[in-house]
Tab-separated table of C-alpha atoms in Angstrom:
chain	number	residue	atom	x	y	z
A	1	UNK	CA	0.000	0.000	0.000
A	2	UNK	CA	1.169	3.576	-0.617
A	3	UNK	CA	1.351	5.149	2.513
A	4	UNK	CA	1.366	9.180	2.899
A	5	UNK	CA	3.325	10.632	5.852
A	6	UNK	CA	2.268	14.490	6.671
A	7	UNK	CA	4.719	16.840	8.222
A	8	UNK	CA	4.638	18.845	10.949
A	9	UNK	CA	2.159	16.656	12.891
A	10	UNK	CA	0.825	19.940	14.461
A	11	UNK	CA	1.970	23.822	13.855
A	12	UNK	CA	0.813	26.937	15.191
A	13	UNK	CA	0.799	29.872	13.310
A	14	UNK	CA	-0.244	33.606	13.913
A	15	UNK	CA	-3.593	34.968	12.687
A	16	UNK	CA	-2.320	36.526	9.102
A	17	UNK	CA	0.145	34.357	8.771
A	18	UNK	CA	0.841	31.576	5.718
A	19	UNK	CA	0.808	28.546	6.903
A	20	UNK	CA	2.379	25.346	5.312
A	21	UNK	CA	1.038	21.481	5.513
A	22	UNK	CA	3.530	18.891	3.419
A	23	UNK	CA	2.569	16.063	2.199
A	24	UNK	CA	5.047	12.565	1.155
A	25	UNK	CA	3.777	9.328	-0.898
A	26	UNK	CA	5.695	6.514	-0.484
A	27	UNK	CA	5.461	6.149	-4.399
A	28	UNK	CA	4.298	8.693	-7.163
A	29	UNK	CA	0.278	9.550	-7.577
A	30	UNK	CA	1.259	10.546	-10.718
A	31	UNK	CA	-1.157	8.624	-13.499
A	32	UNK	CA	1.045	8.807	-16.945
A	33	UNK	CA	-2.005	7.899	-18.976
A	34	UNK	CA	-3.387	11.542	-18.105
A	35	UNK	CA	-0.579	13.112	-16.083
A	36	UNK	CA	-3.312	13.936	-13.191
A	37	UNK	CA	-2.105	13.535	-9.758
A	38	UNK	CA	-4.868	12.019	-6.902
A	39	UNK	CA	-4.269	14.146	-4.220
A	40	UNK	CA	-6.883	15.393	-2.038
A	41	UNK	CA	-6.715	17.536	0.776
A	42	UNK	CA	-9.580	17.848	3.605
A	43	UNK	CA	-10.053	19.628	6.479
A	44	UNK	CA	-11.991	18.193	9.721
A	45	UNK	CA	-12.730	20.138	12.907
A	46	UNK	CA	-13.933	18.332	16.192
A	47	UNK	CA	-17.379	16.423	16.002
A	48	UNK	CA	-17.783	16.898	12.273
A	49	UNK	CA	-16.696	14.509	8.995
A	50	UNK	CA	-13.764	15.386	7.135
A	51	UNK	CA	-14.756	18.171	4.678
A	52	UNK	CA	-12.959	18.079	0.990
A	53	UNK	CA	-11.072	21.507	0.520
A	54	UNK	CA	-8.533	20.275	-2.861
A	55	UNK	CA	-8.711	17.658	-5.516
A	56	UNK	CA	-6.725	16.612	-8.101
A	57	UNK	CA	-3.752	18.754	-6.015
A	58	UNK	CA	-4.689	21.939	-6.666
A	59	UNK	CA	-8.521	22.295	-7.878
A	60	UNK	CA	-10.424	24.151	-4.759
A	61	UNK	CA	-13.861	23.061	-4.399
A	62	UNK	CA	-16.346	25.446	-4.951
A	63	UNK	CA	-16.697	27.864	-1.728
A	64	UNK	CA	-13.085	27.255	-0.217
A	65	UNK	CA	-11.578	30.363	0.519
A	66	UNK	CA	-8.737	30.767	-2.296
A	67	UNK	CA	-6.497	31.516	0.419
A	68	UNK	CA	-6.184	27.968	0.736
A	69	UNK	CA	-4.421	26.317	-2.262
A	70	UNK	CA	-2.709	23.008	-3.482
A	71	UNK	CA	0.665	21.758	-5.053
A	72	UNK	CA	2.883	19.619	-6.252
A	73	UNK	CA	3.339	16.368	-8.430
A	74	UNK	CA	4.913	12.710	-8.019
A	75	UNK	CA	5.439	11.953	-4.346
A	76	UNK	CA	5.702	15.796	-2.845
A	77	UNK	CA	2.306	17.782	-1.775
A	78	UNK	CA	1.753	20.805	-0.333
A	79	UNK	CA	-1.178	22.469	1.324
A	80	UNK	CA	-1.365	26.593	2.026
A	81	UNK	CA	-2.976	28.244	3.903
A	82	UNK	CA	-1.743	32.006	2.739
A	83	UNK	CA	-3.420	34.104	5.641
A	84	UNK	CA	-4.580	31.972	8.230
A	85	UNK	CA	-7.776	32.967	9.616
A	86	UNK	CA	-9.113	31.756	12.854
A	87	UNK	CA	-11.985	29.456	11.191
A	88	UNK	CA	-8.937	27.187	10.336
A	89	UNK	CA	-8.267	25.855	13.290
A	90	UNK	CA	-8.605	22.317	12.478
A	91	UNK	CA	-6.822	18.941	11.564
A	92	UNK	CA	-5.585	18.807	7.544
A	93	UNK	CA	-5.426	15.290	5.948
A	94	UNK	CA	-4.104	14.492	2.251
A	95	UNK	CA	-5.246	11.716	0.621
A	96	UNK	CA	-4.366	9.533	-2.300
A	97	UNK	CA	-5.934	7.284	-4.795
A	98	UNK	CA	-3.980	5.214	-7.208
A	99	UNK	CA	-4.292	2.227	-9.608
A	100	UNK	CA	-5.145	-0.070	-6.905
A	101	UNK	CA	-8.325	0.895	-6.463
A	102	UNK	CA	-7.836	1.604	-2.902
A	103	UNK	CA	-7.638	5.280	-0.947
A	104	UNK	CA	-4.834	6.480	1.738
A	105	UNK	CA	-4.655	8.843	4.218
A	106	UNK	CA	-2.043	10.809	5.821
A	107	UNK	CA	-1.809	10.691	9.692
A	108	UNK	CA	-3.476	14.559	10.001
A	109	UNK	CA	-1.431	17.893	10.394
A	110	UNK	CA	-3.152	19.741	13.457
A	111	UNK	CA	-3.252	23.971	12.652
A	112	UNK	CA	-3.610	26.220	15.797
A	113	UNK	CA	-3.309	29.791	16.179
A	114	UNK	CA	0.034	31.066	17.961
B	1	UNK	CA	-27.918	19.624	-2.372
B	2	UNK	CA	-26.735	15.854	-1.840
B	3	UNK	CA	-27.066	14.518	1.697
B	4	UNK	CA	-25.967	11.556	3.164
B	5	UNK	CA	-27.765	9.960	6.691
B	6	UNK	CA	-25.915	7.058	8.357
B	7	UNK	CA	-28.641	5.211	10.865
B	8	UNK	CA	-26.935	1.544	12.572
B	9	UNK	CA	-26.182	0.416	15.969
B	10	UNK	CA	-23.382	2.533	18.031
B	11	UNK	CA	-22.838	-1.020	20.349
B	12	UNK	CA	-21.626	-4.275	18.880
B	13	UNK	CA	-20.594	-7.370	20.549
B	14	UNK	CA	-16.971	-9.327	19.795
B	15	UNK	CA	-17.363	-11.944	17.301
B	16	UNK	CA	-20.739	-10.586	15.886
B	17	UNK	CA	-21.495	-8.465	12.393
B	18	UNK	CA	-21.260	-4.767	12.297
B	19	UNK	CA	-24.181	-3.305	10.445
B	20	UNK	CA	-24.753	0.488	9.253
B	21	UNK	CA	-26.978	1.930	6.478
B	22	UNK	CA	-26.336	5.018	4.303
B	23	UNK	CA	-29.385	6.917	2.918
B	24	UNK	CA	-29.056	8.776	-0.258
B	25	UNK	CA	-30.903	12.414	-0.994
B	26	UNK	CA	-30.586	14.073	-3.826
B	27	UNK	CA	-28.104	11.741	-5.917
B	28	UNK	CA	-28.652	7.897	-6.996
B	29	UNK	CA	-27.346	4.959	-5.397
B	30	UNK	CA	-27.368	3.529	-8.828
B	31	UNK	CA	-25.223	6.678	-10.632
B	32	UNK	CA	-22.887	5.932	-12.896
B	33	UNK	CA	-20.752	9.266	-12.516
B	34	UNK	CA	-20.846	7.915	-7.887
B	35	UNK	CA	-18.938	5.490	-5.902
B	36	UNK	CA	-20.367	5.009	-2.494
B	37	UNK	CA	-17.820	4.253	0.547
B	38	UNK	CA	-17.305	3.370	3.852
B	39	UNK	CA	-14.597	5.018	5.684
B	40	UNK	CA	-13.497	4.400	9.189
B	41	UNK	CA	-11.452	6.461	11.843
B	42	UNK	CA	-9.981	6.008	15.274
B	43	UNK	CA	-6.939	7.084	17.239
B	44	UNK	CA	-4.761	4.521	16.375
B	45	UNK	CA	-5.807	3.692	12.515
B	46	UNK	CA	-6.622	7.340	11.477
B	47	UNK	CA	-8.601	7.746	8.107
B	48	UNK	CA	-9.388	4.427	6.766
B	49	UNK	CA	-11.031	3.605	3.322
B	50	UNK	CA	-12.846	0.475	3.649
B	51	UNK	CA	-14.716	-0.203	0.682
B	52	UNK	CA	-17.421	1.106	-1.931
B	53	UNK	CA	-20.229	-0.034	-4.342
B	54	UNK	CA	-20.502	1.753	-7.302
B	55	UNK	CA	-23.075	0.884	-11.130
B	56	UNK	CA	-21.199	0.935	-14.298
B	57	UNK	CA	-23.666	-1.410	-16.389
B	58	UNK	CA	-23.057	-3.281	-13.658
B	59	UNK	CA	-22.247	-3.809	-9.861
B	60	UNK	CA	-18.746	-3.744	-8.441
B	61	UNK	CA	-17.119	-3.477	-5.370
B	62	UNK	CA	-13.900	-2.399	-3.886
B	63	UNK	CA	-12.391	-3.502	-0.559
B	64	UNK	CA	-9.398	-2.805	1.399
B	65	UNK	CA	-6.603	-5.360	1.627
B	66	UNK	CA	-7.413	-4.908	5.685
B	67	UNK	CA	-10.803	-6.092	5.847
B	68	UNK	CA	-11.449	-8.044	2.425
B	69	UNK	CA	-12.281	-11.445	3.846
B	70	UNK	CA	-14.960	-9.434	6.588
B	71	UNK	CA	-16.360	-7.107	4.208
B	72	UNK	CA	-19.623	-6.639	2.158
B	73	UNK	CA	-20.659	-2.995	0.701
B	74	UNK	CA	-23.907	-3.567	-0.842
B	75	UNK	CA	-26.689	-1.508	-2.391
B	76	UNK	CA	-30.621	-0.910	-1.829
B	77	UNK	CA	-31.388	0.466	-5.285
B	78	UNK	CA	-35.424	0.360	-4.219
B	79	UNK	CA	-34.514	2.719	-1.090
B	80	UNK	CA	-31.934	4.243	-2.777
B	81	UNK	CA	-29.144	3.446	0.215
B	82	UNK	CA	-26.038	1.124	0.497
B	83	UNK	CA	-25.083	-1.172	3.444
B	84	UNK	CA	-21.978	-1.894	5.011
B	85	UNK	CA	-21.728	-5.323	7.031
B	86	UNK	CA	-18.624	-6.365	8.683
B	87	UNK	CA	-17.690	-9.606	10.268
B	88	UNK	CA	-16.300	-11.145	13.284
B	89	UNK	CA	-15.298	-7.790	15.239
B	90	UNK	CA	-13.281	-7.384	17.590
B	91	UNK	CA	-12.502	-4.339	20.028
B	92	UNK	CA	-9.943	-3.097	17.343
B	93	UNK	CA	-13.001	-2.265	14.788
B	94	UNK	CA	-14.186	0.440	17.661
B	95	UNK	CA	-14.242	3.602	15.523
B	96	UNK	CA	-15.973	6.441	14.081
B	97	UNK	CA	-17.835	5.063	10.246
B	98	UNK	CA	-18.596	7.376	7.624
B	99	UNK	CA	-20.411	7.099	4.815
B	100	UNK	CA	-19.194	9.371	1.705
B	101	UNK	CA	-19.962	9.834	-1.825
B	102	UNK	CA	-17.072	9.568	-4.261
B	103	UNK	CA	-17.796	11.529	-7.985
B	104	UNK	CA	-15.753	10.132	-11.196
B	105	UNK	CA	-13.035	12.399	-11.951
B	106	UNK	CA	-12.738	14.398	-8.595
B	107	UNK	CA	-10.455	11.593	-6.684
B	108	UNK	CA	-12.356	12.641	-3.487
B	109	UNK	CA	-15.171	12.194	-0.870
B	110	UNK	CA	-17.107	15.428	-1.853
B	111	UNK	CA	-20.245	14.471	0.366
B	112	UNK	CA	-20.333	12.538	3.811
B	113	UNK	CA	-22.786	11.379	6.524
B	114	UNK	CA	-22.772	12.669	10.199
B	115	UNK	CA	-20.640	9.502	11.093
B	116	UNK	CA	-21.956	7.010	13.750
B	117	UNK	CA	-19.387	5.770	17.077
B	118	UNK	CA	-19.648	2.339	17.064
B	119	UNK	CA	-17.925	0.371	19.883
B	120	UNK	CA	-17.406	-3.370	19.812
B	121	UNK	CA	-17.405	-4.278	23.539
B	122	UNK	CA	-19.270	-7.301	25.575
């Protein structure tokens, strides 16, 4: 199984502030046949499901701030958040899906406000 | 707006079979542009996929390697819902379950249900 390790595992960051969520596959997410990489990223605050904020890397689903935004390609992912408000307070998972059929999470970076 | 309302028992015992429902609104179980999913989390597993349904002229399922021999996502096409059963539990299975739609093309859970706590304890 590809597995996706996050880094940091928490980070606090002033209001205003950019803050920066990376992401690491164990192999590349990277389909050839249409050079799309499966990378999600979601957002989840306490008591509530996960809630999708990026897909295919770096399309925003519609109503996420664009103060959030998505990167990279291969086995490297990044998350932004360029001005962090105080609604963001939450835990940030990526998430792949490759040929296997089957879907990966990362372990969850936790964003607080320094 | 597509919703998604998980209903099931939050108590199972060891050894028995783990039961939850998943009721559709405003999107077909039977789509062909939808995959339907289970997905599990606790504080020692995390996020975990489980499995999904999904109608492409015909039914097919996906399971993870973890649970494969436990594991049956079905649908209810004349209730427009989807099941997940899972077998022989043990206290490790205790976790959060959500049900989430999956769209073609997007690579991600766009909609989920409210999640339901079950615990597997005697």
């Amino acid at each position: 199984d590809i597995v996706m390790t996050q880094s940091p595992d928490s980070l606090a960051v002033s209001l205003g502030e950019r803050a920066t969520i990376n992401c690491k596959s164990s192999q590349s997410v990277l389909y050839n046949s249409n050079n799309q990489n499966y990378l999600a990223w979601y957002q989840q605050k306490p008591g509530q499901p996960p809630k999708l904020l990026i897909h295919l890397t770096s399309v925003r689903e519609f109503g996420v701030p664009d103060r959030f935004s998505g990167s990279g390609s291969g086995t490297d992912f990044t998350l932004t958040i360029s001005s962090l408000q105080a609604d963001d307070v939450a835990v940030y998972y990526c998430q792949q899906y490759y040929n296997t059929q089957t879907w990966t999470f990362g372990q969850g970076t936790k964003v607080e406000i320094k | 707006q597509v919703q998604l309302q998980q209903s099931g028992p939050g108590l199972v015992k060891p050894s028995q079979t783990l039961s939850l429902t998943c009721g559709i609104s405003g999107d077909s179980v039977s789509s062909n542009r939808a995959n339907w999913n289970w997905i599990r989390q606790s504080p020692s597993r995390g996020l975990e996929w489980l499995g999904r349904t999904s109608y492409r002229s015909r039914w097919r399922n996906d399971y993870a390697v973890s649970v494969k021999s436990r594991i049956s996502v079905t649908p209810d096409t004349s209730r427009n819902q989807f099941f997940l059963q899972l077998k022989s539990v043990t206290a490790d299975d205790t976790a959060v379950y959500y049900c989430a739609r999956e769209i073609v093309g997007i690579a991600g859970f766009d909609v989920w249900g409210q999640g339901t706590m079950v615990t597997v304890s005697s």
